[in-house]
Amino acid sequence: MSWVEDWAVTVATFLPLVGAIVLLFLPSAREGLVKLVGSLFAGGTLLAALAVVVAFDYGHSDRIQLGVNERWIPQIGANYHVGVDGLSLPLLVLSALVCFLCTIYLWWHVPAPGKAKALFALVLLLETGMNGSFIALDLVLFFIFFELVLVPMYFMIGIWGGPRREYAAVKFFLYTLFGSIFLLLGFLALWLQSGSQTFDMLALRDSGGSELFQNVVFLGLFIGFAVKVPMWPFHTWLPDAHTEAPTVGSVLLAAILLKLGTYGFIRIALPILPDAAVTFAPLIGILAVISIIYGSLCCFAQTDLKRLIAFSSVGHMGFVMLGISTLTDRGINGAIFGMVAHGLITGMLFFLAGSMHERYHTREISALGGVLQQIPKFGSVFAYAAIASLGLPGLAGFWGEMLALLGSYQPGAGLSEELFRVLMVGGGIGTVLTAGYLLWTIQRVNLGRVPEKFAAGTGISDVHGLEWVAWAPLLVLIVVGGFYPNLVLGVTSDAVRDLVGLFG
Amino acid sequence: MVVDGFMSGRHDVPLAQELAQPSVNWHALAPELVLAGAACLVLVADLFVPRGAKWVAMPLSAAGIIGTLAAVVSLSGVETTTLGGTFEIDTFALLFKGLFCVIGLIILAISFHYFRAGHPYQGEYYFLMLSSLLGGVVMSSARDLVSLFIAIELISIPAIIMTALRKGDARSNEAALKFFLFSVMSSAVMLYGMSLVYGATGATKLDAIRSSIGRSGDDPIIVLSVFFVVVGFAFKISAVPFHFWAPDTYEGAPSPVAAFLSTASKIGGFVGLLVLMFQAFPDVADNWRPAFAVLAALTMTVGNLIALRQQHIIRLLAYSGIAQSGYVLVAFALIDPSSPQTNRQAFASALIYLAIYAIMDLGAFAAAVAFARRGGTYFISDYSGLWQRSPALAVMLAAFLISLAGAPPMAGAWAKLFVFLAAINAEVYWLAVVMGLNAVIAAFYYLAVVKRMFFEAPEIREPVEVPYLMRAAMGLAALVLFAAFIYPPLISDLADRSIF
């Protein structure tokens, strides 16, 4: 097993990059071959991630495991330091799974203008960036992976996107680049402050420094990560990017990319600057609740199905941030659970929105109707995913919200109980609003009469084989997560307890 | 300095005798000798070659540059001085000699088809190019005001003639005239500054100047002379506000020459400036450091803001090249004589930046020249949908532009990061913030080109035919940039060992 311990994490990150390079040398005319090779590499990556799952010692999930720490750039003290612990393992697996499913989904349909080879290569390149961000334990390494996702997503939106794709792609790129500049400044300040000039996240843990220094650096990290999450008021890139991106782009963006921001808080900002985290927690909590309520209200106003799901992401990620801001065991466990659940559910919803667009050639909610009647299986899956999204107990969406609210009932040491109780009420109102718009959406899309222009039903088929293959794992995991939350919480709780020990 | 041991035995030799019979270490001069020989060979061969075969000058030049590179490699590990201590071989010198050779080879690959296509002055062009390159190679070793000046003139003067090679074209003439006037003026200012330095210190060798300044302290005449020298170099490296000649000159010059000017010639200027500032004047750094900070901030901001509005790819590269120089100038704004660690970091960041910049900028120029070769133009609007016409060319150009923008997965990200790090390390935070904001502005216009190539539909469908030589040059450049992205010590180790 030692081979697995040394290499599994690295393979799970770089195999997709190798795949992307291999794809470049395949003839683009042989689309079938390209798809096969692309999926094989994504599948191999998933296997590597599963090998990590097997080799992981769940008794010590608060420790970094399967770690590698090699010299990389000695001049600045950056190392190739990677590994997984309870905080990152669920996300790494989620990322590998969703990427693989996306490549399967692409077998059925490569959106206009085609070019399967380039699209597969970009998905794989993106996967390297995302997986790498989850395993990196060195700030420079993390930053490079964090930035690496920009380029493939930019091309994905810009080439295969909707009518306003150019605007959305550029906005996405510049907005997040702007955020990362602050992130980088923060990282470099930490490096300078550390004395030993190290970028190692573990060595920098609880690194001290004056109060002013901590707060300024935390502010930098906050801006960088908050743009990625995105939190209100940094969210404006998200609806455009999501709406214009092709289906797999939206899925990857929602399921994984947004998590880089929240994961950054948990992995970097909180443990390295715990005192500043306590100072900033009320602000984060307030912005989180604004995100929840604002996101939900915006959903009521949307006419485009994809845009609606995009705004619902703002709200759901608000719950994740609310959980983090409580600085409690419950809250942060709930946040990680919420990240995974949101990845499964919203990823699923974007798949559905894409498939619906393929069938009806519109995403206007007002133009749709009677889906359940016309294609019952599809309609049922849609209802299932939407209900999971609104947080029905028994499905995965429930635990993240519940734990976040529970955490804010009794926030961590040093935080104002009154404020967080108010935030809890705000979050509670948010859950009601969420239920409201999602039920309303189900009603408008699934129920009612089939509009006349679709009544003939030409080309409108029910869920087909490849879609089942791509979706089944998500659908199953949503219900498993709902009934057996320990699947995730069992992995995270030790690591979270370790983290929470730093506050107060 | 390693000179001490070598020179100490010669102190008793009278000056006149030393001048008459300088001790020459021929091996140390091998790269220069090979290159100069190759240049002469090209010039002579051109006389005897029939009109249709003038292109042989290019393989001859390539052989010459490869020979030079071999000579550079043969010197690796050697640390010595010759010509009375004015000419030094150390890792720094070898790194830049090597870099100039690589630049020369890429320029040759860009030039070959451009000049072969009915251009009358092939032999002259290659001769001039090698001469100018020789200036850069000499510059890398020059540790004395006189040899620095000769080196910089050796870079500039052939470059002026190269700019004017398209004799029939008024723009080319205008470009050369502008370049000539600015170049001569800047040389005059620089020379004036150098003569003041000599007057104040009585020395032309850089280490002697430094020790003399160390004794005299902040003499106003020294400060003034440093100011003149810096202004002279600022023209050469087209730092704002001394940049006006550059975009017009680049646009009017034959495009391979523009590529040469924006890399070899500019880097030559930077090498001279690095040697001067870090070796001769670091002890009065308090006087000139703020000026460099302002120069750096202005150069990147103004360069970037003007680049935003460019419609012509060569002008875009010219202005973006100005902005890129700003990042190198940051290194000068960080010098701190009391902290060797800060100095090392700043110096290494400049070296890394120059090396990576040279490769990515040449790559972008190569792609632009390849695009314009057969019926294409230099207007960015014509790049629409290039991806659907010639996927490989579009991907290459995008890779170089993304690298210039400083985004992964290309080495340009490291170039910016190292400068950033040096600035933070020296605790000059405001410059780091200015750099960060500039990176976002720059990303906007680089991406605008990428956007055109990938997101828009082409007006014409025929693929752009790219000669194998240029494909190889672009492919290798992209490969180097990608490899250095994955494993940055490829470049940073070299830079680290080149610090003096």
JSON list of C-alpha atoms in Angstrom, two decimals, chain A residues 385-455:
[
{"chain": "A", "resi": 385, "resn": "ALA", "atom": "CA", "xyz": [-33.58, 17.46, -7.22]},
{"chain": "A", "resi": 386, "resn": "ALA", "atom": "CA", "xyz": [-35.53, 20.64, -6.56]},
{"chain": "A", "resi": 387, "resn": "ILE", "atom": "CA", "xyz": [-36.98, 19.25, -3.37]},
{"chain": "A", "resi": 388, "resn": "ALA", "atom": "CA", "xyz": [-33.55, 18.12, -2.27]},
{"chain": "A", "resi": 389, "resn": "SER", "atom": "CA", "xyz": [-32.36, 21.65, -2.94]},
{"chain": "A", "resi": 390, "resn": "LEU", "atom": "CA", "xyz": [-34.99, 23.18, -0.69]},
{"chain": "A", "resi": 391, "resn": "GLY", "atom": "CA", "xyz": [-33.66, 21.15, 2.20]},
{"chain": "A", "resi": 392, "resn": "LEU", "atom": "CA", "xyz": [-36.27, 18.49, 2.80]},
{"chain": "A", "resi": 393, "resn": "PRO", "atom": "CA", "xyz": [-35.25, 16.24, 5.70]},
{"chain": "A", "resi": 394, "resn": "GLY", "atom": "CA", "xyz": [-34.18, 12.84, 4.43]},
{"chain": "A", "resi": 395, "resn": "LEU", "atom": "CA", "xyz": [-32.30, 14.34, 1.51]},
{"chain": "A", "resi": 396, "resn": "ALA", "atom": "CA", "xyz": [-28.78, 15.73, 1.51]},
{"chain": "A", "resi": 397, "resn": "GLY", "atom": "CA", "xyz": [-29.78, 19.39, 1.36]},
{"chain": "A", "resi": 398, "resn": "PHE", "atom": "CA", "xyz": [-31.22, 19.28, 4.85]},
{"chain": "A", "resi": 399, "resn": "TRP", "atom": "CA", "xyz": [-28.17, 18.71, 7.03]},
{"chain": "A", "resi": 400, "resn": "GLY", "atom": "CA", "xyz": [-26.05, 21.58, 5.85]},
{"chain": "A", "resi": 401, "resn": "GLU", "atom": "CA", "xyz": [-28.76, 24.14, 6.52]},
{"chain": "A", "resi": 402, "resn": "MET", "atom": "CA", "xyz": [-29.84, 22.54, 9.77]},
{"chain": "A", "resi": 403, "resn": "LEU", "atom": "CA", "xyz": [-26.33, 22.41, 11.20]},
{"chain": "A", "resi": 404, "resn": "ALA", "atom": "CA", "xyz": [-25.58, 25.97, 10.11]},
{"chain": "A", "resi": 405, "resn": "LEU", "atom": "CA", "xyz": [-28.69, 27.25, 11.87]},
{"chain": "A", "resi": 406, "resn": "LEU", "atom": "CA", "xyz": [-28.00, 25.08, 14.91]},
{"chain": "A", "resi": 407, "resn": "GLY", "atom": "CA", "xyz": [-24.46, 26.40, 15.02]},
{"chain": "A", "resi": 408, "resn": "SER", "atom": "CA", "xyz": [-25.62, 29.99, 14.97]},
{"chain": "A", "resi": 409, "resn": "TYR", "atom": "CA", "xyz": [-27.97, 29.36, 17.88]},
{"chain": "A", "resi": 410, "resn": "GLN", "atom": "CA", "xyz": [-24.91, 28.93, 20.03]},
{"chain": "A", "resi": 411, "resn": "PRO", "atom": "CA", "xyz": [-21.97, 30.59, 18.28]},
{"chain": "A", "resi": 412, "resn": "GLY", "atom": "CA", "xyz": [-18.34, 30.01, 19.16]},
{"chain": "A", "resi": 413, "resn": "ALA", "atom": "CA", "xyz": [-16.52, 31.68, 22.04]},
{"chain": "A", "resi": 414, "resn": "GLY", "atom": "CA", "xyz": [-16.15, 35.42, 21.73]},
{"chain": "A", "resi": 415, "resn": "LEU", "atom": "CA", "xyz": [-19.05, 35.87, 19.33]},
{"chain": "A", "resi": 416, "resn": "SER", "atom": "CA", "xyz": [-22.17, 37.78, 20.14]},
{"chain": "A", "resi": 417, "resn": "GLU", "atom": "CA", "xyz": [-24.98, 35.38, 20.90]},
{"chain": "A", "resi": 418, "resn": "GLU", "atom": "CA", "xyz": [-27.66, 38.01, 20.18]},
{"chain": "A", "resi": 419, "resn": "LEU", "atom": "CA", "xyz": [-26.32, 38.77, 16.76]},
{"chain": "A", "resi": 420, "resn": "PHE", "atom": "CA", "xyz": [-26.07, 35.14, 15.75]},
{"chain": "A", "resi": 421, "resn": "ARG", "atom": "CA", "xyz": [-29.57, 34.40, 17.02]},
{"chain": "A", "resi": 422, "resn": "VAL", "atom": "CA", "xyz": [-30.79, 37.20, 14.78]},
{"chain": "A", "resi": 423, "resn": "LEU", "atom": "CA", "xyz": [-28.78, 35.69, 11.95]},
{"chain": "A", "resi": 424, "resn": "MET", "atom": "CA", "xyz": [-30.33, 32.34, 12.71]},
{"chain": "A", "resi": 425, "resn": "VAL", "atom": "CA", "xyz": [-33.77, 33.83, 12.32]},
{"chain": "A", "resi": 426, "resn": "GLY", "atom": "CA", "xyz": [-32.65, 35.45, 9.08]},
{"chain": "A", "resi": 427, "resn": "GLY", "atom": "CA", "xyz": [-31.38, 32.11, 7.85]},
{"chain": "A", "resi": 428, "resn": "GLY", "atom": "CA", "xyz": [-34.63, 30.49, 8.91]},
{"chain": "A", "resi": 429, "resn": "ILE", "atom": "CA", "xyz": [-36.57, 33.00, 6.86]},
{"chain": "A", "resi": 430, "resn": "GLY", "atom": "CA", "xyz": [-34.23, 32.11, 4.02]},
{"chain": "A", "resi": 431, "resn": "THR", "atom": "CA", "xyz": [-35.15, 28.44, 4.21]},
{"chain": "A", "resi": 432, "resn": "VAL", "atom": "CA", "xyz": [-38.81, 29.36, 3.91]},
{"chain": "A", "resi": 433, "resn": "LEU", "atom": "CA", "xyz": [-38.12, 31.59, 0.92]},
{"chain": "A", "resi": 434, "resn": "THR", "atom": "CA", "xyz": [-36.02, 28.82, -0.63]},
{"chain": "A", "resi": 435, "resn": "ALA", "atom": "CA", "xyz": [-38.85, 26.36, -0.23]},
{"chain": "A", "resi": 436, "resn": "GLY", "atom": "CA", "xyz": [-41.17, 28.94, -1.73]},
{"chain": "A", "resi": 437, "resn": "TYR", "atom": "CA", "xyz": [-39.34, 29.63, -4.96]},
{"chain": "A", "resi": 438, "resn": "LEU", "atom": "CA", "xyz": [-38.38, 26.01, -5.54]},
{"chain": "A", "resi": 439, "resn": "LEU", "atom": "CA", "xyz": [-41.93, 24.77, -5.09]},
{"chain": "A", "resi": 440, "resn": "TRP", "atom": "CA", "xyz": [-43.15, 27.56, -7.32]},
{"chain": "A", "resi": 441, "resn": "THR", "atom": "CA", "xyz": [-40.59, 26.54, -9.93]},
{"chain": "A", "resi": 442, "resn": "ILE", "atom": "CA", "xyz": [-41.66, 22.90, -9.74]},
{"chain": "A", "resi": 443, "resn": "GLN", "atom": "CA", "xyz": [-45.22, 24.02, -10.17]},
{"chain": "A", "resi": 444, "resn": "ARG", "atom": "CA", "xyz": [-44.50, 26.16, -13.19]},
{"chain": "A", "resi": 445, "resn": "VAL", "atom": "CA", "xyz": [-42.19, 23.71, -14.93]},
{"chain": "A", "resi": 446, "resn": "ASN", "atom": "CA", "xyz": [-43.52, 20.31, -14.03]},
{"chain": "A", "resi": 447, "resn": "LEU", "atom": "CA", "xyz": [-47.22, 20.86, -13.61]},
{"chain": "A", "resi": 448, "resn": "GLY", "atom": "CA", "xyz": [-49.84, 22.58, -15.71]},
{"chain": "A", "resi": 449, "resn": "ARG", "atom": "CA", "xyz": [-50.59, 21.95, -19.34]},
{"chain": "A", "resi": 450, "resn": "VAL", "atom": "CA", "xyz": [-48.02, 21.12, -21.97]},
{"chain": "A", "resi": 451, "resn": "PRO", "atom": "CA", "xyz": [-47.61, 24.31, -24.06]},
{"chain": "A", "resi": 452, "resn": "GLU", "atom": "CA", "xyz": [-49.04, 23.98, -27.53]},
{"chain": "A", "resi": 453, "resn": "LYS", "atom": "CA", "xyz": [-45.79, 24.28, -29.42]},
{"chain": "A", "resi": 454, "resn": "PHE", "atom": "CA", "xyz": [-44.35, 21.30, -27.56]},
{"chain": "A", "resi": 455, "resn": "ALA", "atom": "CA", "xyz": [-47.54, 19.28, -27.61]}
]
